Coordinates of C-alpha atoms in Angstrom, one line a residue:
X137 CA -148.3 -9.7 23.4
X138 CA -146.0 -10.5 26.3
X139 CA -143.9 -7.9 25.8
X140 CA -146.7 -5.1 25.6
X141 CA -147.9 -7.0 28.9
X142 CA -145.3 -6.5 30.6
X143 CA -145.2 -2.7 29.4
X144 CA -149.3 -2.5 30.8
X145 CA -148.1 -3.9 34.4
X146 CA -145.6 -1.6 34.7
X147 CA -148.0 1.2 33.1
X148 CA -150.9 0.0 35.9
X149 CA -148.0 -0.1 39.2
X150 CA -146.6 3.4 38.4
X151 CA -149.9 4.8 40.2
X152 CA -151.9 5.8 36.2
X153 CA -155.3 6.1 35.4
X154 CA -155.1 2.5 34.1
X155 CA -156.2 -0.9 35.1
X156 CA -154.3 -4.0 32.9
X157 CA -156.7 -6.1 31.7
X158 CA -155.4 -10.0 31.0
X159 CA -156.7 -11.9 28.0
X160 CA -156.3 -14.3 25.8
X161 CA -157.9 -15.5 21.9
X162 CA -156.7 -19.3 23.0
X163 CA -156.8 -22.2 25.0
X164 CA -153.4 -23.1 25.2
X165 CA -151.9 -19.3 24.3
X166 CA -149.7 -19.2 27.3
X167 CA -148.9 -15.8 27.7
X168 CA -151.8 -13.4 27.9
X169 CA -152.3 -10.0 26.3
X170 CA -152.5 -7.3 28.4
X171 CA -155.5 -4.5 27.4
X172 CA -155.1 -0.8 29.0
X173 CA -158.6 0.4 30.3
X174 CA -159.7 3.3 31.6
X175 CA -163.0 6.1 32.2
X176 CA -162.7 8.6 29.1
X177 CA -163.0 11.9 30.6
X178 CA -163.7 14.3 28.0
X179 CA -164.8 18.1 28.6
X180 CA -168.5 17.9 27.5
X181 CA -169.8 18.4 24.3
X182 CA -165.7 17.1 23.2
X183 CA -166.4 14.4 21.7
X184 CA -170.2 13.6 21.3
X185 CA -170.3 10.4 20.4
X186 CA -168.7 9.3 23.3
X187 CA -170.4 10.1 26.4
X188 CA -168.0 10.8 30.1
X189 CA -168.7 9.1 32.6
X190 CA -170.3 5.9 30.0
X191 CA -167.4 5.0 28.0
X192 CA -164.4 3.0 28.6
X193 CA -161.0 3.7 26.9
X194 CA -159.0 0.8 25.8
X195 CA -155.7 1.1 23.7
X196 CA -153.4 -2.0 23.6
X197 CA -155.9 -3.7 21.1
X198 CA -155.3 -5.2 18.5
X199 CA -155.1 -5.7 14.8
X200 CA -157.5 -9.1 15.0
X201 CA -159.4 -8.0 17.5
X202 CA -162.8 -6.6 16.4
X203 CA -165.5 -4.7 17.8
X204 CA -167.8 -7.3 18.2
X205 CA -165.1 -9.3 20.4
X206 CA -165.3 -6.0 22.8
X207 CA -168.7 -6.4 23.0
X208 CA -169.2 -9.9 23.9
X209 CA -166.0 -9.4 26.4
X210 CA -167.3 -6.3 28.1
X211 CA -171.2 -7.2 27.8
X212 CA -170.1 -8.9 31.8
X213 CA -170.2 -5.4 32.8
X214 CA -173.2 -4.6 31.2
X215 CA -175.4 -3.2 28.1
X216 CA -172.7 -2.3 25.6
X217 CA -174.3 0.4 23.3
X218 CA -171.5 0.7 20.5
X219 CA -167.6 -0.1 20.3
X220 CA -165.3 2.0 18.2
X221 CA -162.3 1.0 17.0
X222 CA -159.3 3.5 16.2
X223 CA -155.9 4.2 15.1
X224 CA -155.1 6.9 18.0
X225 CA -157.5 8.5 20.1
X226 CA -159.2 11.9 19.1
X227 CA -162.8 12.9 19.5
X228 CA -165.4 11.1 17.9
X229 CA -167.2 11.9 15.0
X230 CA -169.8 10.8 13.6
X231 CA -169.9 7.6 11.5
X232 CA -171.7 8.4 7.9
X233 CA -174.2 4.5 8.2
X234 CA -174.1 4.3 4.1
X235 CA -169.9 3.9 4.0
X236 CA -169.2 2.0 1.5
X237 CA -168.2 -1.7 1.7
X238 CA -165.7 -1.4 -1.6
X239 CA -164.6 2.3 -1.7
X240 CA -162.7 4.3 0.9
X241 CA -162.5 0.6 3.1
X242 CA -159.5 1.1 5.5
X243 CA -157.9 -1.7 6.4
X244 CA -156.9 -1.5 10.7
X245 CA -152.6 -2.4 10.9
X246 CA -151.2 -2.5 14.1
X247 CA -151.8 -1.5 17.7
X248 CA -155.7 0.1 18.4
X249 CA -157.0 2.3 20.2
X250 CA -161.3 1.4 21.4
X251 CA -164.6 3.3 23.4
X252 CA -166.9 0.8 24.9
X253 CA -169.9 3.1 25.3
X254 CA -171.8 1.0 28.2
X255 CA -175.2 1.8 28.8
X256 CA -175.2 2.9 32.5
X257 CA -172.5 4.5 34.3
X258 CA -171.7 1.6 37.0
X259 CA -170.5 -1.2 33.9
X260 CA -167.2 1.5 33.9
X261 CA -165.8 0.1 37.0
X262 CA -166.8 -3.0 37.1
X263 CA -165.2 -3.3 34.0
X264 CA -162.1 -1.9 35.9
X265 CA -162.3 -4.8 38.5
X266 CA -162.3 -7.4 35.5
X267 CA -158.0 -6.4 36.2
X268 CA -158.6 -8.5 39.9
X269 CA -159.5 -11.7 37.8
X270 CA -157.7 -14.0 35.3
X271 CA -156.6 -14.7 32.1
X272 CA -160.4 -14.0 30.0
X273 CA -161.3 -15.9 27.7
X274 CA -162.0 -14.0 24.0
X275 CA -161.6 -16.6 21.3
X276 CA -164.3 -19.4 21.7
X277 CA -165.6 -22.2 19.4
X278 CA -169.6 -20.1 18.8
X279 CA -167.2 -17.0 18.8
X280 CA -163.9 -17.5 17.9
X281 CA -161.4 -15.4 17.0
X282 CA -159.3 -15.4 13.7
X283 CA -155.6 -14.7 13.9
X284 CA -152.0 -15.4 12.1
X285 CA -153.3 -17.6 8.3
X286 CA -156.1 -18.6 9.6
X287 CA -157.1 -14.5 9.4
X288 CA -154.9 -14.0 6.5
X289 CA -157.7 -16.4 4.4
X290 CA -160.1 -14.4 5.7
X291 CA -158.8 -11.1 4.9
X292 CA -157.9 -12.7 1.6
X293 CA -161.8 -14.2 0.9
X294 CA -163.1 -10.8 1.9
X295 CA -161.1 -8.9 -0.9
X296 CA -162.9 -10.6 -3.8
X297 CA -165.3 -8.2 -5.0
X298 CA -169.1 -10.0 -5.7
X299 CA -170.2 -8.2 -9.6
X300 CA -174.2 -8.2 -8.1
X301 CA -173.5 -6.3 -4.9
X302 CA -170.6 -4.5 -6.8
X303 CA -173.7 -3.8 -9.2
X304 CA -176.1 -2.9 -6.7
X305 CA -174.4 -0.4 -4.7
X306 CA -173.3 1.8 -7.3
X307 CA -176.7 1.5 -9.1
X308 CA -178.4 2.8 -5.0
X309 CA -175.1 5.0 -5.4
X310 CA -175.9 6.8 -8.7
X311 CA -180.3 6.7 -8.0
X312 CA -178.7 9.3 -4.5
X313 CA -177.1 11.0 -6.8
X314 CA -179.6 11.5 -9.4
X315 CA -182.3 12.3 -6.5
X316 CA -180.0 15.1 -5.1
X317 CA -178.6 16.5 -8.7
X318 CA -182.7 16.6 -9.1
X319 CA -183.3 18.7 -6.3
X320 CA -180.5 21.0 -6.4
X321 CA -181.9 21.6 -9.8
X322 CA -185.5 21.4 -8.8
X323 CA -184.0 24.4 -6.2
X324 CA -182.9 27.6 -8.3
X325 CA -185.3 26.9 -10.7
X326 CA -187.3 28.3 -7.7
X327 CA -185.3 31.1 -6.3
X328 CA -184.6 32.0 -10.7
X329 CA -185.1 35.1 -10.2
X330 CA -186.3 35.4 -7.2
X331 CA -184.4 38.5 -5.3
X332 CA -182.6 37.7 -2.1
X333 CA -182.5 39.6 1.1
X334 CA -180.6 42.3 0.1
X335 CA -182.5 43.0 -3.5
X336 CA -179.8 40.8 -5.8
X337 CA -181.0 38.4 -8.1
X338 CA -178.3 35.2 -8.4
X339 CA -178.1 35.1 -12.7
X340 CA -177.2 31.7 -14.1
X341 CA -175.0 30.2 -17.4
X342 CA -179.0 28.9 -18.8
X343 CA -179.5 29.8 -21.9
X344 CA -178.6 28.9 -25.8
X345 CA -174.6 28.6 -25.6
X346 CA -174.9 27.0 -21.6
X347 CA -171.6 26.3 -20.8
X348 CA -168.9 23.0 -22.1
X349 CA -168.4 20.2 -20.2
X350 CA -165.2 20.6 -18.1
X351 CA -164.2 16.9 -19.5
X352 CA -160.9 16.2 -22.5
X353 CA -163.1 15.3 -25.3
X354 CA -164.9 18.3 -25.2
X355 CA -161.5 20.0 -25.3
X356 CA -160.0 18.2 -27.8
X357 CA -163.2 19.1 -29.7
X358 CA -162.4 23.0 -29.3
X359 CA -158.8 22.8 -30.7
X360 CA -159.6 20.6 -33.5
X361 CA -162.1 23.2 -34.0
X362 CA -160.1 26.1 -33.4
X363 CA -156.9 24.4 -35.5
X364 CA -159.2 24.2 -38.3
X365 CA -160.7 27.8 -38.5
X366 CA -156.7 28.7 -38.9
X367 CA -156.0 27.1 -41.2
X368 CA -159.2 28.3 -43.4
X369 CA -158.4 31.4 -42.1
X370 CA -154.8 31.1 -43.9
X371 CA -156.3 30.1 -47.0
X372 CA -157.9 32.7 -47.3
X373 CA -155.8 34.9 -46.5
X374 CA -153.2 34.2 -48.6
X375 CA -152.2 37.4 -50.1
X376 CA -153.5 40.0 -47.2
X377 CA -150.6 37.9 -45.2
X378 CA -147.9 38.4 -48.3
X379 CA -148.9 42.3 -48.2
X380 CA -148.5 42.0 -44.1
X381 CA -144.9 41.2 -44.5
X382 CA -144.0 43.6 -47.3
X383 CA -144.7 46.0 -44.7
X384 CA -143.1 44.5 -41.7
X385 CA -140.2 44.5 -43.8
X386 CA -140.2 48.2 -44.8
X387 CA -141.2 49.7 -41.2
X388 CA -137.9 47.3 -40.2
X389 CA -135.9 49.0 -42.8
X390 CA -137.4 51.9 -41.7
X391 CA -136.6 52.4 -38.3
X392 CA -132.4 50.3 -39.6
X393 CA -131.9 54.0 -42.4
X394 CA -133.6 56.3 -38.8
X395 CA -130.9 55.1 -36.4
X396 CA -128.0 55.4 -38.9
X397 CA -129.0 58.7 -39.0
X398 CA -128.8 59.4 -36.1
X399 CA -125.6 58.4 -35.1
X400 CA -124.4 60.0 -38.5
X401 CA -126.1 63.7 -37.5
X402 CA -124.0 63.0 -33.6
X403 CA -121.2 62.5 -35.3
X404 CA -121.1 65.5 -37.8
X405 CA -122.3 67.7 -34.1
X406 CA -119.3 66.1 -32.5
X407 CA -117.0 67.5 -35.1
X408 CA -118.4 70.9 -35.2
X409 CA -117.3 71.5 -31.3
X410 CA -114.6 74.5 -31.4
X411 CA -110.9 73.3 -30.6
X412 CA -108.1 76.3 -30.2
X413 CA -106.4 73.6 -29.9

């Protein structure tokens, strides 16, 4: 943290628009950690989730500093509307409210960046002014920030899956999926046979022989049926197969004899040429 703080101070003193904000995660911590803050400036309409003039861009955020900690830190400057932590700077995207707790869970590693959105633009200047104060304490007794071994223990405990919660999430997902499939089927049935604006009618694969599902078990069943069908056909047409083989051998012999006759005729023609000497 001290090395990052020195780099932050150098960047701030070199005339950059970043301000170095010193923070501490414990009272006994000797070297403060520096957060680099500045106003988030983008073109209008390019970042809808992080509006300009109300968003504070924060760099050098440690992995153990979560959105709640940053929200409590900057709440002294004004009402914090939202805090988004990302791996690297980029355009903000709307987060899925139905994000899974167990699936597609991404663990952030290393230092990150954060976007702190205030309700009023005046809070941006107040946040920059915090760099003139002494080190600010993020971790308190009422809201401690876990670091070191305690953080590892908490991460391990959080990685243990609760079967009841997992079952509830899977059931909710399947209910939403079944509802979506039913809506799509109802929409397809409603539009079936109805021509579009250009007069075309959509044809679906419905009938007495619907398409087979693309699964491994279905493919194995199809291959087994084809194998049995081929075995029965070979058994029934055994003598016909012998007849076909005889015809093939006869044709091969005729072709061989034809090639030999062509070579013999060519040799005879060459011998009949006039040779005066």
